[in-house]
mmCIF file of C-alpha atoms and ligand atoms in Angstrom:
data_model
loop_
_atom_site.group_PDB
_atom_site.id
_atom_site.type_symbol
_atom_site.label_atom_id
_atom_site.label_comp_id
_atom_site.label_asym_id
_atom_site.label_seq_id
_atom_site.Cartn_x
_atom_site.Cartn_y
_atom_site.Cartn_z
ATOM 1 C CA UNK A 517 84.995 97.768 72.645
ATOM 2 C CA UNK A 518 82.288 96.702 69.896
ATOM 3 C CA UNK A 519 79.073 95.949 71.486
ATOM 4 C CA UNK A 520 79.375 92.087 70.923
ATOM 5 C CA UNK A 521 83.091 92.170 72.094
ATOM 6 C CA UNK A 522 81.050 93.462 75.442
ATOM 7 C CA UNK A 523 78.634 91.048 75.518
ATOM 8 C CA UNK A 524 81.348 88.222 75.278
ATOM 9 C CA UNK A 525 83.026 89.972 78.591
ATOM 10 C CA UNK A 526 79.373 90.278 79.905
ATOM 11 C CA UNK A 527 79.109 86.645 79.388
ATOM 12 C CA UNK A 528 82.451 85.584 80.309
ATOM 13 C CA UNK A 529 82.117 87.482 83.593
ATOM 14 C CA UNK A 530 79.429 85.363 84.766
ATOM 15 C CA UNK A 531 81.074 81.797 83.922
ATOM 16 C CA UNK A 532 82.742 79.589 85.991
ATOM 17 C CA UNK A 533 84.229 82.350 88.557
ATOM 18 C CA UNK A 534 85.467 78.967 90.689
ATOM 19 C CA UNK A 535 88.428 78.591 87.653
ATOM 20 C CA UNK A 536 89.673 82.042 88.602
ATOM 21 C CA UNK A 537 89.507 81.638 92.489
ATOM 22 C CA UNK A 538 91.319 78.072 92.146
ATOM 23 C CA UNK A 539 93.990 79.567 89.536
ATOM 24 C CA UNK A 540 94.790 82.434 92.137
ATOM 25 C CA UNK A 541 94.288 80.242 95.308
ATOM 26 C CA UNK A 542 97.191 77.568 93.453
ATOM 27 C CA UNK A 543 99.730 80.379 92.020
ATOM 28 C CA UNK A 544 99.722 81.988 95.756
ATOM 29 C CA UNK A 545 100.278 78.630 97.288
ATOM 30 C CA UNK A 546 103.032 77.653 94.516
ATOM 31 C CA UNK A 547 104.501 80.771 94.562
ATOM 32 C CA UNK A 548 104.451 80.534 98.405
ATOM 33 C CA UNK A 549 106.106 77.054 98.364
ATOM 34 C CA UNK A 550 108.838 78.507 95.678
ATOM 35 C CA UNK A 551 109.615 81.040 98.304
ATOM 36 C CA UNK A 552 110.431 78.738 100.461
ATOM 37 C CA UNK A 553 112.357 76.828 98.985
ATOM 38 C CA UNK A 554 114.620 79.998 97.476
ATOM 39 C CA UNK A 555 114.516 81.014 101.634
ATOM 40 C CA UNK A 556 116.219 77.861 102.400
ATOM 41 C CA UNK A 557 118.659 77.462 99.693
ATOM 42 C CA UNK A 558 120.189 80.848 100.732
ATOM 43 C CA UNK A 559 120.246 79.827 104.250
ATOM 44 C CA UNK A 560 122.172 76.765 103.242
ATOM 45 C CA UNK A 561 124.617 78.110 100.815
ATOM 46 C CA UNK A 562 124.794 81.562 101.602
ATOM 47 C CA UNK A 563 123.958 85.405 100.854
ATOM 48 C CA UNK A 564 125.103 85.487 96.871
ATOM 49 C CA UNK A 565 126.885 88.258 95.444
ATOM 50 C CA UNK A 566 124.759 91.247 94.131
ATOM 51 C CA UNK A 567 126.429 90.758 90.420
ATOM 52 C CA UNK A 568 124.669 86.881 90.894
ATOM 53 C CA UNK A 569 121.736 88.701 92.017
ATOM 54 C CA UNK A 570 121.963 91.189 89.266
ATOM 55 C CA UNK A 571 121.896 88.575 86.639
ATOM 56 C CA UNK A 572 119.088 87.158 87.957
ATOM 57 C CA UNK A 573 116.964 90.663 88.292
ATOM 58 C CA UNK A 574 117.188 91.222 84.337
ATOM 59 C CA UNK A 575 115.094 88.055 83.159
ATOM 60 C CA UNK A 576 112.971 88.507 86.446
ATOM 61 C CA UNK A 577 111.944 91.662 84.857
ATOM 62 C CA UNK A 578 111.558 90.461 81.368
ATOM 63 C CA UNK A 579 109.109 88.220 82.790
ATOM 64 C CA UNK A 580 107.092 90.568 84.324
ATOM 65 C CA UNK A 581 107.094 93.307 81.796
ATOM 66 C CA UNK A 582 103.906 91.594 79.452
ATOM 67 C CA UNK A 583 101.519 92.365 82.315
ATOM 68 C CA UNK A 584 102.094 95.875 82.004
ATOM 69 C CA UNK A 585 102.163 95.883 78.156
ATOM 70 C CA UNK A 586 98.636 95.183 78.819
ATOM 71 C CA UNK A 587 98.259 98.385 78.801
ATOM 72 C CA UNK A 588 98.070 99.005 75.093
ATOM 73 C CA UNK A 589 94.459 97.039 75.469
ATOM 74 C CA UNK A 590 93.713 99.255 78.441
ATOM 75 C CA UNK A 591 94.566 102.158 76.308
ATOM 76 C CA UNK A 592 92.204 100.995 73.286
ATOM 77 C CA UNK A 593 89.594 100.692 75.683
ATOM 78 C CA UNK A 594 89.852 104.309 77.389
ATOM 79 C CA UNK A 595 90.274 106.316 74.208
ATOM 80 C CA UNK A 596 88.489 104.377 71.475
ATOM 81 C CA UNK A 597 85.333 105.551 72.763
ATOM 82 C CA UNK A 598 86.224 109.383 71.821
ATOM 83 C CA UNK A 599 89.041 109.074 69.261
ATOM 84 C CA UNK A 600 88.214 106.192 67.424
ATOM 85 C CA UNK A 601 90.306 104.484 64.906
ATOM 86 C CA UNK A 602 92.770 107.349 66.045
ATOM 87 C CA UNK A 603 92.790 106.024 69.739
ATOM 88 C CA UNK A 604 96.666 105.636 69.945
ATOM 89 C CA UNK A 605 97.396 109.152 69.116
ATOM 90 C CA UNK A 606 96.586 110.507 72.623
ATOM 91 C CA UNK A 607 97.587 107.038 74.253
ATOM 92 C CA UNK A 608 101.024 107.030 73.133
ATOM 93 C CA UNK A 609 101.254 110.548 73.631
ATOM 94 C CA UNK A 610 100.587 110.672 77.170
ATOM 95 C CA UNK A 611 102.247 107.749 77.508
ATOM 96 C CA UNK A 612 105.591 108.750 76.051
ATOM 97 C CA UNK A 613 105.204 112.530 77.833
ATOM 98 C CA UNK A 614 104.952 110.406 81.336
ATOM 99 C CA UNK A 615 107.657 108.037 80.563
ATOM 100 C CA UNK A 616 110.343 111.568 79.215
ATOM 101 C CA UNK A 617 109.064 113.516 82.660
ATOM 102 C CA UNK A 618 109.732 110.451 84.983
ATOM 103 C CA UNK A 619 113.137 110.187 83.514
ATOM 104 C CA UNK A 620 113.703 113.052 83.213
ATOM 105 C CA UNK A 621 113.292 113.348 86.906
ATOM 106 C CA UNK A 622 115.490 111.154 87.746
ATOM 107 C CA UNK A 623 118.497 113.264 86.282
ATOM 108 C CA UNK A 624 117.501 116.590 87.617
ATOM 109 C CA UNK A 625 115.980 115.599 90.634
ATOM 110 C CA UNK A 626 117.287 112.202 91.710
ATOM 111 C CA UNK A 627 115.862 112.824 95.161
ATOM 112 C CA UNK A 628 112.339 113.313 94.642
ATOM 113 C CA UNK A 629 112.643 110.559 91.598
ATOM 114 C CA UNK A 630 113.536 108.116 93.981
ATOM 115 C CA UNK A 631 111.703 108.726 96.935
ATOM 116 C CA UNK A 632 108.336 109.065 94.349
ATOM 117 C CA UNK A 633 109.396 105.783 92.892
ATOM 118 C CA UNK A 634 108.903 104.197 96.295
ATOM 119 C CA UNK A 635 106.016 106.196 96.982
ATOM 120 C CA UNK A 636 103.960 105.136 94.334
ATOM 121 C CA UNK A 637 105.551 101.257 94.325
ATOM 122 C CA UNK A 638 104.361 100.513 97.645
ATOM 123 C CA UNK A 639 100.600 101.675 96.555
ATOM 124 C CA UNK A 640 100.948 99.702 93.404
ATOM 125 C CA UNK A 641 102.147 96.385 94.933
ATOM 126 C CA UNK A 642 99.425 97.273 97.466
ATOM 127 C CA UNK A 643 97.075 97.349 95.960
ATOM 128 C CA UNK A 644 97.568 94.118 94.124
ATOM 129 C CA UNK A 645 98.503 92.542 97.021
ATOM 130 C CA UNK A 646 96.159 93.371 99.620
ATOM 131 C CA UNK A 647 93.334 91.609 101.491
ATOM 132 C CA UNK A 648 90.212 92.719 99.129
ATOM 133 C CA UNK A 649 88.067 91.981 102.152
ATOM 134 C CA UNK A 650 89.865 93.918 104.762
ATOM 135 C CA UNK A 651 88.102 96.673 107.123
ATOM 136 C CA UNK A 652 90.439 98.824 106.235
ATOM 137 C CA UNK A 653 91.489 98.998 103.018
ATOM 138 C CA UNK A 654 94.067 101.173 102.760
ATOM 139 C CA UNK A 655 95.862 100.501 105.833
ATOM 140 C CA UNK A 656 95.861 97.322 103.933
ATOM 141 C CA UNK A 657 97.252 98.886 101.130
ATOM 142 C CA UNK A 658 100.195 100.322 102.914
ATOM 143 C CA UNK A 659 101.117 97.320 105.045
ATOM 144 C CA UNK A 660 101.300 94.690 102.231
ATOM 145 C CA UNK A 661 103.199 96.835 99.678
ATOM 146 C CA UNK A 662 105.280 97.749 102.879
ATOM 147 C CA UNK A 663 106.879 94.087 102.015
ATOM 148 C CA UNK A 664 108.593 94.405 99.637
ATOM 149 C CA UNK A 665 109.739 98.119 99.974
ATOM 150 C CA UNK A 666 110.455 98.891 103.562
ATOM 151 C CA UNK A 667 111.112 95.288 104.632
ATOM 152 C CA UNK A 668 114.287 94.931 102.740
ATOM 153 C CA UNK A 669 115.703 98.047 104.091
ATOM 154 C CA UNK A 670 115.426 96.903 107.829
ATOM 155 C CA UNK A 671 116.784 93.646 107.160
ATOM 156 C CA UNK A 672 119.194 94.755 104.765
ATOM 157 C CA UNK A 673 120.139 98.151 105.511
ATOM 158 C CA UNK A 674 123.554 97.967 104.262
ATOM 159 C CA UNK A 675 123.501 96.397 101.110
ATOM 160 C CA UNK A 676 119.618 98.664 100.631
ATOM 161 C CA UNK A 677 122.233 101.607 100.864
ATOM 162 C CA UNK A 678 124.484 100.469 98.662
ATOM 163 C CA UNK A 679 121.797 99.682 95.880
ATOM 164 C CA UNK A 680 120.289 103.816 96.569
ATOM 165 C CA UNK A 681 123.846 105.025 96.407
ATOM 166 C CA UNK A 682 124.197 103.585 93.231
ATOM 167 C CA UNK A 683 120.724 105.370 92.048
ATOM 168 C CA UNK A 684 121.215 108.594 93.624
ATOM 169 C CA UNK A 685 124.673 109.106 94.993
ATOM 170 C CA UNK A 686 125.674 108.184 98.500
ATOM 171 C CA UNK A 687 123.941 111.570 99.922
ATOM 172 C CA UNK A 688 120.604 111.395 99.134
ATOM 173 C CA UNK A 689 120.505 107.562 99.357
ATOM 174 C CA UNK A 690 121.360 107.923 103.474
ATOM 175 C CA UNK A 691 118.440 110.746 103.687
ATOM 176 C CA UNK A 692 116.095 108.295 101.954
ATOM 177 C CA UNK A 693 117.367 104.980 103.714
ATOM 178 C CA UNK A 694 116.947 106.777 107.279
ATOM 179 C CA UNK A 695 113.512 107.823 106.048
ATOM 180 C CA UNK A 696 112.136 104.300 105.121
ATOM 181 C CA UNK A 697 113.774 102.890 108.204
ATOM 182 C CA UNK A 698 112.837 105.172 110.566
ATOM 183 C CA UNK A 699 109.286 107.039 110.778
ATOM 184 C CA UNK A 700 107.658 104.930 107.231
ATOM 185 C CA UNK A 701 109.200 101.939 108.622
ATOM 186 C CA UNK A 702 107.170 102.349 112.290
ATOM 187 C CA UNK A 703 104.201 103.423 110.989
ATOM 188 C CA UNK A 704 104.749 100.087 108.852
ATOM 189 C CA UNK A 705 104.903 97.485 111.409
ATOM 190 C CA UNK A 706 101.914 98.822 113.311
ATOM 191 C CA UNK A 707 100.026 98.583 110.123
ATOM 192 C CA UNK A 708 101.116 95.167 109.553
ATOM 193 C CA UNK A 709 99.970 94.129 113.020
ATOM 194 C CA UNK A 710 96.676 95.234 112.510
ATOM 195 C CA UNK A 711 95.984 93.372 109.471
ATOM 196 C CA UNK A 712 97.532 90.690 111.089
ATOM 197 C CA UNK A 713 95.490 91.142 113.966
ATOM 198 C CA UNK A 714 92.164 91.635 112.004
ATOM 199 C CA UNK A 715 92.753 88.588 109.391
ATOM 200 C CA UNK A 716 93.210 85.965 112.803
ATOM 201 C CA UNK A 717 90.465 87.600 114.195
ATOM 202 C CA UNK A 718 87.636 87.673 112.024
ATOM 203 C CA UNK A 719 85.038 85.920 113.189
ATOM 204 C CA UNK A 720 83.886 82.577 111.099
ATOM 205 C CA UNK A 721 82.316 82.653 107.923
ATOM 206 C CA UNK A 722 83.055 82.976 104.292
ATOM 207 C CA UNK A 723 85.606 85.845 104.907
ATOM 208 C CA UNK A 724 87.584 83.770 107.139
ATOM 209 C CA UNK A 725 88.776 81.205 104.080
ATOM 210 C CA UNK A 726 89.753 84.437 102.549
ATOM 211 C CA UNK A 727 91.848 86.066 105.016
ATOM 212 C CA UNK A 728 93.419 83.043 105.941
ATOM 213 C CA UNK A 729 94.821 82.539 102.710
ATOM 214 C CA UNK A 730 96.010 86.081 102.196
ATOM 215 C CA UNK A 731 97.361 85.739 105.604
ATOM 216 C CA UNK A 732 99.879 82.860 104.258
ATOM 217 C CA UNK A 733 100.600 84.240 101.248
ATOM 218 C CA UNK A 734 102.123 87.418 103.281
ATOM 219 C CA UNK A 735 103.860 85.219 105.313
ATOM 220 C CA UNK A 736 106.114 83.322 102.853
ATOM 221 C CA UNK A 737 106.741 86.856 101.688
ATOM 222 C CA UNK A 738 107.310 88.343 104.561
ATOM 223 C CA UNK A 739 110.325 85.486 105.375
ATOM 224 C CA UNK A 740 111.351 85.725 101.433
ATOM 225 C CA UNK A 741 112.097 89.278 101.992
ATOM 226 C CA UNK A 742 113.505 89.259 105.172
ATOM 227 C CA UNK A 743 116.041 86.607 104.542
ATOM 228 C CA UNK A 744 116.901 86.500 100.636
ATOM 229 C CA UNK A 745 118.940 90.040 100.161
ATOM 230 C CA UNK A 746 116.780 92.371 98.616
ATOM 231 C CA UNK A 747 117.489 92.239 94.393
ATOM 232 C CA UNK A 748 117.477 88.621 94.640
ATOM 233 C CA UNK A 749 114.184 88.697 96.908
ATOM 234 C CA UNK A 750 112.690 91.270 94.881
ATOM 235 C CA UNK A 751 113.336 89.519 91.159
ATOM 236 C CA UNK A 752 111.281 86.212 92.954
ATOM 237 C CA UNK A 753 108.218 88.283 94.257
ATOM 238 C CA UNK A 754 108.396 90.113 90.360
ATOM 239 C CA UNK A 755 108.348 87.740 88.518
ATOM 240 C CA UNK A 756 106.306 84.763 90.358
ATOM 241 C CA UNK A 757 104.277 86.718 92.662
ATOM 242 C CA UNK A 758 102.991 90.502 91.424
ATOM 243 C CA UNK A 759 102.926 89.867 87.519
ATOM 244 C CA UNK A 760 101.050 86.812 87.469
ATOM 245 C CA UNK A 761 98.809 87.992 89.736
ATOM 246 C CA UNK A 762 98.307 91.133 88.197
ATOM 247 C CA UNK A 763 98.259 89.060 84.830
ATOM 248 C CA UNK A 764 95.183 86.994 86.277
ATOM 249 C CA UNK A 765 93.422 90.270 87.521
ATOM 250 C CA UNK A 766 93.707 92.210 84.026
ATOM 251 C CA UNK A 767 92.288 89.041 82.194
ATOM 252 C CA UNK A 768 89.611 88.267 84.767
ATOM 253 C CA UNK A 769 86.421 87.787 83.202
ATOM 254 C CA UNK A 770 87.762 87.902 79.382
ATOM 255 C CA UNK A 771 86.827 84.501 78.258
ATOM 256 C CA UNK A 772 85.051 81.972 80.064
ATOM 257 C CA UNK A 773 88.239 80.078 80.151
ATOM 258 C CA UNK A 774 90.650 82.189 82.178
ATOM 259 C CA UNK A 775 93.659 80.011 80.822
ATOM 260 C CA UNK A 776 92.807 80.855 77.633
ATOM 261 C CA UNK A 777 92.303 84.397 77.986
ATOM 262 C CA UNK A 778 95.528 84.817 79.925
ATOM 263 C CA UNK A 779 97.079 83.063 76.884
ATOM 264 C CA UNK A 780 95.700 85.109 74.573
ATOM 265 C CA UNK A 781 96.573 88.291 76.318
ATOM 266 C CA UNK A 782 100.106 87.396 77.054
ATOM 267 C CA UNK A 783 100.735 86.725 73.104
ATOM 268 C CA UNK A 784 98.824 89.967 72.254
ATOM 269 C CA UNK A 785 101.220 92.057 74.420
ATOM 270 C CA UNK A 786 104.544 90.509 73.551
ATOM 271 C CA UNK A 787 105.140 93.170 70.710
ATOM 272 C CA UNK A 788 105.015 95.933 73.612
ATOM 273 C CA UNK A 789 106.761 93.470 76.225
ATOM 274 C CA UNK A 790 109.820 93.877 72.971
ATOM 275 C CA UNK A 791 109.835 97.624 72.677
ATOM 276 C CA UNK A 792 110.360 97.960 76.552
ATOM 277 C CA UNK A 793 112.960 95.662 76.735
ATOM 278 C CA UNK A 794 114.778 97.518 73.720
ATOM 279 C CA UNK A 795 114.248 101.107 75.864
ATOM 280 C CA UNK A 796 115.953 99.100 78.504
ATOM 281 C CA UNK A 797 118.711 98.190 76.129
ATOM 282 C CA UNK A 798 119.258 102.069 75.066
ATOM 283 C CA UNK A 799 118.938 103.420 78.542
ATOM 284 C CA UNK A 800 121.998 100.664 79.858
ATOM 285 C CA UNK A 801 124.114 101.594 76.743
ATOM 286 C CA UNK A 802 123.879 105.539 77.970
ATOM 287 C CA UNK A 803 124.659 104.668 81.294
ATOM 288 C CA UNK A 804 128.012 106.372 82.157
ATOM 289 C CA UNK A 805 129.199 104.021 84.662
ATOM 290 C CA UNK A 806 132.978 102.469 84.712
ATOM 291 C CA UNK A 807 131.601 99.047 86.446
ATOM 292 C CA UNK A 808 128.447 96.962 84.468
ATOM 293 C CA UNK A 809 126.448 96.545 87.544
ATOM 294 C CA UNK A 810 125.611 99.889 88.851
ATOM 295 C CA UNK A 811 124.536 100.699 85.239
ATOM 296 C CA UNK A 812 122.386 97.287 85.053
ATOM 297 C CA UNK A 813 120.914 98.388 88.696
ATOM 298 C CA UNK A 814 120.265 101.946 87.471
ATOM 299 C CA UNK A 815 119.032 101.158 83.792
ATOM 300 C CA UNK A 816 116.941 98.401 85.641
ATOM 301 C CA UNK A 817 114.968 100.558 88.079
ATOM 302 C CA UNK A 818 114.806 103.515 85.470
ATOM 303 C CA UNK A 819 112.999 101.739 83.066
ATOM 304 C CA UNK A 820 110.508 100.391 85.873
ATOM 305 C CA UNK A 821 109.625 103.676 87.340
ATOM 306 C CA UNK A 822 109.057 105.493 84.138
ATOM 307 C CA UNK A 823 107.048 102.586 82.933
ATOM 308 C CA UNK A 824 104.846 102.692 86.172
ATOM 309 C CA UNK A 825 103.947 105.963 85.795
ATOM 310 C CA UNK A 826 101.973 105.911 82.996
ATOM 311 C CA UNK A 827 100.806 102.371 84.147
ATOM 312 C CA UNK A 828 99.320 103.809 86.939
ATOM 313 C CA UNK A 829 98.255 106.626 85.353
ATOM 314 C CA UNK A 830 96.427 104.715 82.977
ATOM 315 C CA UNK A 831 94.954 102.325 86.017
ATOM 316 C CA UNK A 832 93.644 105.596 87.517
ATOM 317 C CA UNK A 833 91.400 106.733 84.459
ATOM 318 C CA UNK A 834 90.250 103.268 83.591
ATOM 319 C CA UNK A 835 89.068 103.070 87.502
ATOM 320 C CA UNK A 836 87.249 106.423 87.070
ATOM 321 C CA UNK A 837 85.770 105.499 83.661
ATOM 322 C CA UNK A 838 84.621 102.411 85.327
ATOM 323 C CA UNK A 839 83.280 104.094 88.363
ATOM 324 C CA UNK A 840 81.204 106.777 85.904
ATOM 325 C CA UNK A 841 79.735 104.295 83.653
ATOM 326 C CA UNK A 842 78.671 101.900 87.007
ATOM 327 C CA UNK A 843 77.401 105.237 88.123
ATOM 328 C CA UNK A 844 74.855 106.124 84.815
ATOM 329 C CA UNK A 845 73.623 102.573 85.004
ATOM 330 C CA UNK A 846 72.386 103.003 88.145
ATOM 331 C CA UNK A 847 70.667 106.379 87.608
ATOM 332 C CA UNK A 848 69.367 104.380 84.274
ATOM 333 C CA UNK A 849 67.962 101.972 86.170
ATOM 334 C CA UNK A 850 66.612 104.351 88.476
ATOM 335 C CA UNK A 851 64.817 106.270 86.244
ATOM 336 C CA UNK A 852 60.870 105.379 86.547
ATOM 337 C CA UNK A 853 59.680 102.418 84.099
ATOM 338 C CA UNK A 854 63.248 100.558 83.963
HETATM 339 C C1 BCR B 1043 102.090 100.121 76.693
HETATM 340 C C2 BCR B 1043 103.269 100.778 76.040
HETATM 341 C C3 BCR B 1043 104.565 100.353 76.222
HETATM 342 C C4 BCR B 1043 104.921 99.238 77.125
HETATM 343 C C5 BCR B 1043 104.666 99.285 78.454
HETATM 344 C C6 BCR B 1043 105.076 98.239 79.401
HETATM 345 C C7 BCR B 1043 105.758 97.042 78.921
HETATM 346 C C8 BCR B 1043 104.802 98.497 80.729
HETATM 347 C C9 BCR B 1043 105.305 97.690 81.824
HETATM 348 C C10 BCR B 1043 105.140 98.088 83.119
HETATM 349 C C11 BCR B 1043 105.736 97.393 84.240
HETATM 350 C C12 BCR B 1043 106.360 96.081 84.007
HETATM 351 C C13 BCR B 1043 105.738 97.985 85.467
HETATM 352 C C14 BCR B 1043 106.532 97.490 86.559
HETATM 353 C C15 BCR B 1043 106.547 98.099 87.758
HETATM 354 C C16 BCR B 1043 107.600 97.786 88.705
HETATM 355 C C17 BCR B 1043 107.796 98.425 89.892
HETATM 356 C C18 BCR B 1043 106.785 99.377 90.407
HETATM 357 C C19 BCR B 1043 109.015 98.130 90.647
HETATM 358 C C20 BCR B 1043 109.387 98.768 91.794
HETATM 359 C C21 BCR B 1043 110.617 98.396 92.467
HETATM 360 C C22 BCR B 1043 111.175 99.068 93.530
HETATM 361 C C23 BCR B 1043 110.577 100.267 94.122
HETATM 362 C C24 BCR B 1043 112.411 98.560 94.048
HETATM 363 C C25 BCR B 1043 113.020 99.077 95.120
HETATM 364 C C26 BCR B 1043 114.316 98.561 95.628
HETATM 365 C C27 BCR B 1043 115.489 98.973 95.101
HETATM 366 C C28 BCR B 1043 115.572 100.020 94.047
HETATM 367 C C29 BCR B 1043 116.821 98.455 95.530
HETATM 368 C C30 BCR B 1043 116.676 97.240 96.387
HETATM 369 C C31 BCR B 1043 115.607 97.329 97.376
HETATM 370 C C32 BCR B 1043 114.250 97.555 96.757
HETATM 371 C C33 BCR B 1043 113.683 96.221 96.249
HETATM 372 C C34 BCR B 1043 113.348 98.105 97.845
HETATM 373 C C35 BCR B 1043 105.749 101.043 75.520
HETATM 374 C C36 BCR B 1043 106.533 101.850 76.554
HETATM 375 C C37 BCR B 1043 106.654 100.002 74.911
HETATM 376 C C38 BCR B 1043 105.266 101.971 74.389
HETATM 377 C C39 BCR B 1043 104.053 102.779 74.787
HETATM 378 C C40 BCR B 1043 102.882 101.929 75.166
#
């Protein structure tokens, strides 16, 4: 990033940070009310079929997949600083090596793919999710990504098993679902109770507005996933829940307008948001599957986990480059006569 580029973020940062509380206070609550709504249409019509749900999962995704194209920006800004003009050469290059391994993965050890893939899910949506003023953050961590990866399996075990077997054959999908239903699934609901717990009683103050609202929020998706069956539950909290809220996080303190920065960001990363949906395309025309929707499911969740890889990777080293620069300005600052 150019100097005045910086100083524009610098600026921005420090302008109207009511905006971006009020736009992330309204999406939860809209998103919350959408919820539901989608809750109580499938308690009046009925569980619909998983190729309904299906067809609804592919846009879902399509919708969230600009908020992680963001990461060509995140990639300028990690290696411009050392490679210059030639930044992309080591950005797509990890990228692409991450992306080959995860899949690769998947066919030679569907297993550990899988199990990884839910690993590292439940810290992503975690982390996004999470109360940022909790005591303990990463019990917070694990018991709001816990949503929308173990919840499903306890209320849908069946149909959860079904959606594995189709990943992973019928084998290691029972190992897995007895895992996530059994010992992760305890450990779980004891760390939901706690946050629970700690948000209702925090003692009044600023803090209390806070954990209030988080408090909701996990509520409406805590009866969205427990009642809609899992693809159908899972495209909703995708699309209208993590990518917008990830969206607003990424952009936050771009422009002094958060709108517009969100705006500009989402047009900027529609060229990447293309080339992932075409690697989706190739990766459902070599599925070998006689039936359409276990090679939807599987080309689905493929492309997700080897895109969140590198996503996270690239999260990971833009924390730590954060966390080294915060740390020279203080020693700067430090330093006698500053
Ligand atoms: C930059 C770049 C790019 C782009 C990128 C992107 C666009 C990204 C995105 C990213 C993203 C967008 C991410 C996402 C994520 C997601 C996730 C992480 C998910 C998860 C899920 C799960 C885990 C599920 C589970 C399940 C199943 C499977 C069944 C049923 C039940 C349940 C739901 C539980 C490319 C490659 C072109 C090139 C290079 C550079």
């Amino acid at each position: 990033m150019s100097i005045s580029e910086r100083e524009q973020v610098e600026q921005a940062r420090s302008v109207r940070p009511h905006d971006l509380q009020d736009l992330r206070d309204g999406h939860a609550l809209l998103a919350s009310l959408v919820f539901l709504a989608v809750c109580v249409a499938v308690g009046l019509t009925g569980l619909p079929s998983r190729e309904t749900q299906l067809v609804l999962l592919v846009p879902a995704v399509a919708v969230g997949l600009p908020h992680g194209a963001l990461d060509g920006r995140d990639g300028k800004r990690l290696f411009a600083p050392r490679y210059g003009r030639l930044w992309f050469v080591p950005f797509l290059g990890c990228y692409a090596a991450l992306f080959t391994a995860t899949l690769l993965l998947w066919w030679l050890a569907p297993f550990l793919a899988l199990s990884g893939f839910l690993l590292i899910s439940l810290v992503h949506f975690g982390q996004c999710d999470r109360d940022p003023a909790s005591r303990f953050p990463r019990l917070s961590i694990f018991a709001h990504g816990g949503i929308p990866i173990v919840l499903p399996a306890l209320a849908f075990p069946n149909e959860v098993a079904q959606l594995f077997a189709w990943l992973v054959g019928e084998r290691d999908a029972a190992t897995i679902l007895a895992l996530l239903t059994g010992p992760v699934a305890v450990t779980w609901v004891a760390a939901l109770c706690v946050e629970c717990v700690q948000a209702l009683l925090e003692p009044q103050g600023a803090r209390l507005g806070e954990a209030r609202r988080t408090f909701s929020a996990t509520a409406a998706l805590v009866l969205l996933f427990a009642t809609v069956p899992p693809l159908l539950a899972f495209a909703f909290y995708f699309a209208l829940f993590h990518a917008p809220r990830a969206l607003l996080e990424a952009t936050e303190g771009e422009a002094p307008d958060p709108r517009a920065a969100i705006g500009r960001e989402l047009k900027a990363a529609m060229p990447l948001s293309i080339a992932a949906m075409a690697i989706g395309v190739a990766l459902f025309v070599f599925q070998q599957a006689d039936d359409w929707t276990p090679a939807v499911l599987r080309s689905v969740f493929l492309l997700l986990s080897a895109l969140t890889v590198p996503h996270m990777w690239l999260e990971y080293r833009l924390n730590a480059q954060r966390a080294a620069s915060l740390c020279t300005s203080n020693l700067v600052r430090r330093q006698p006569g500053n």
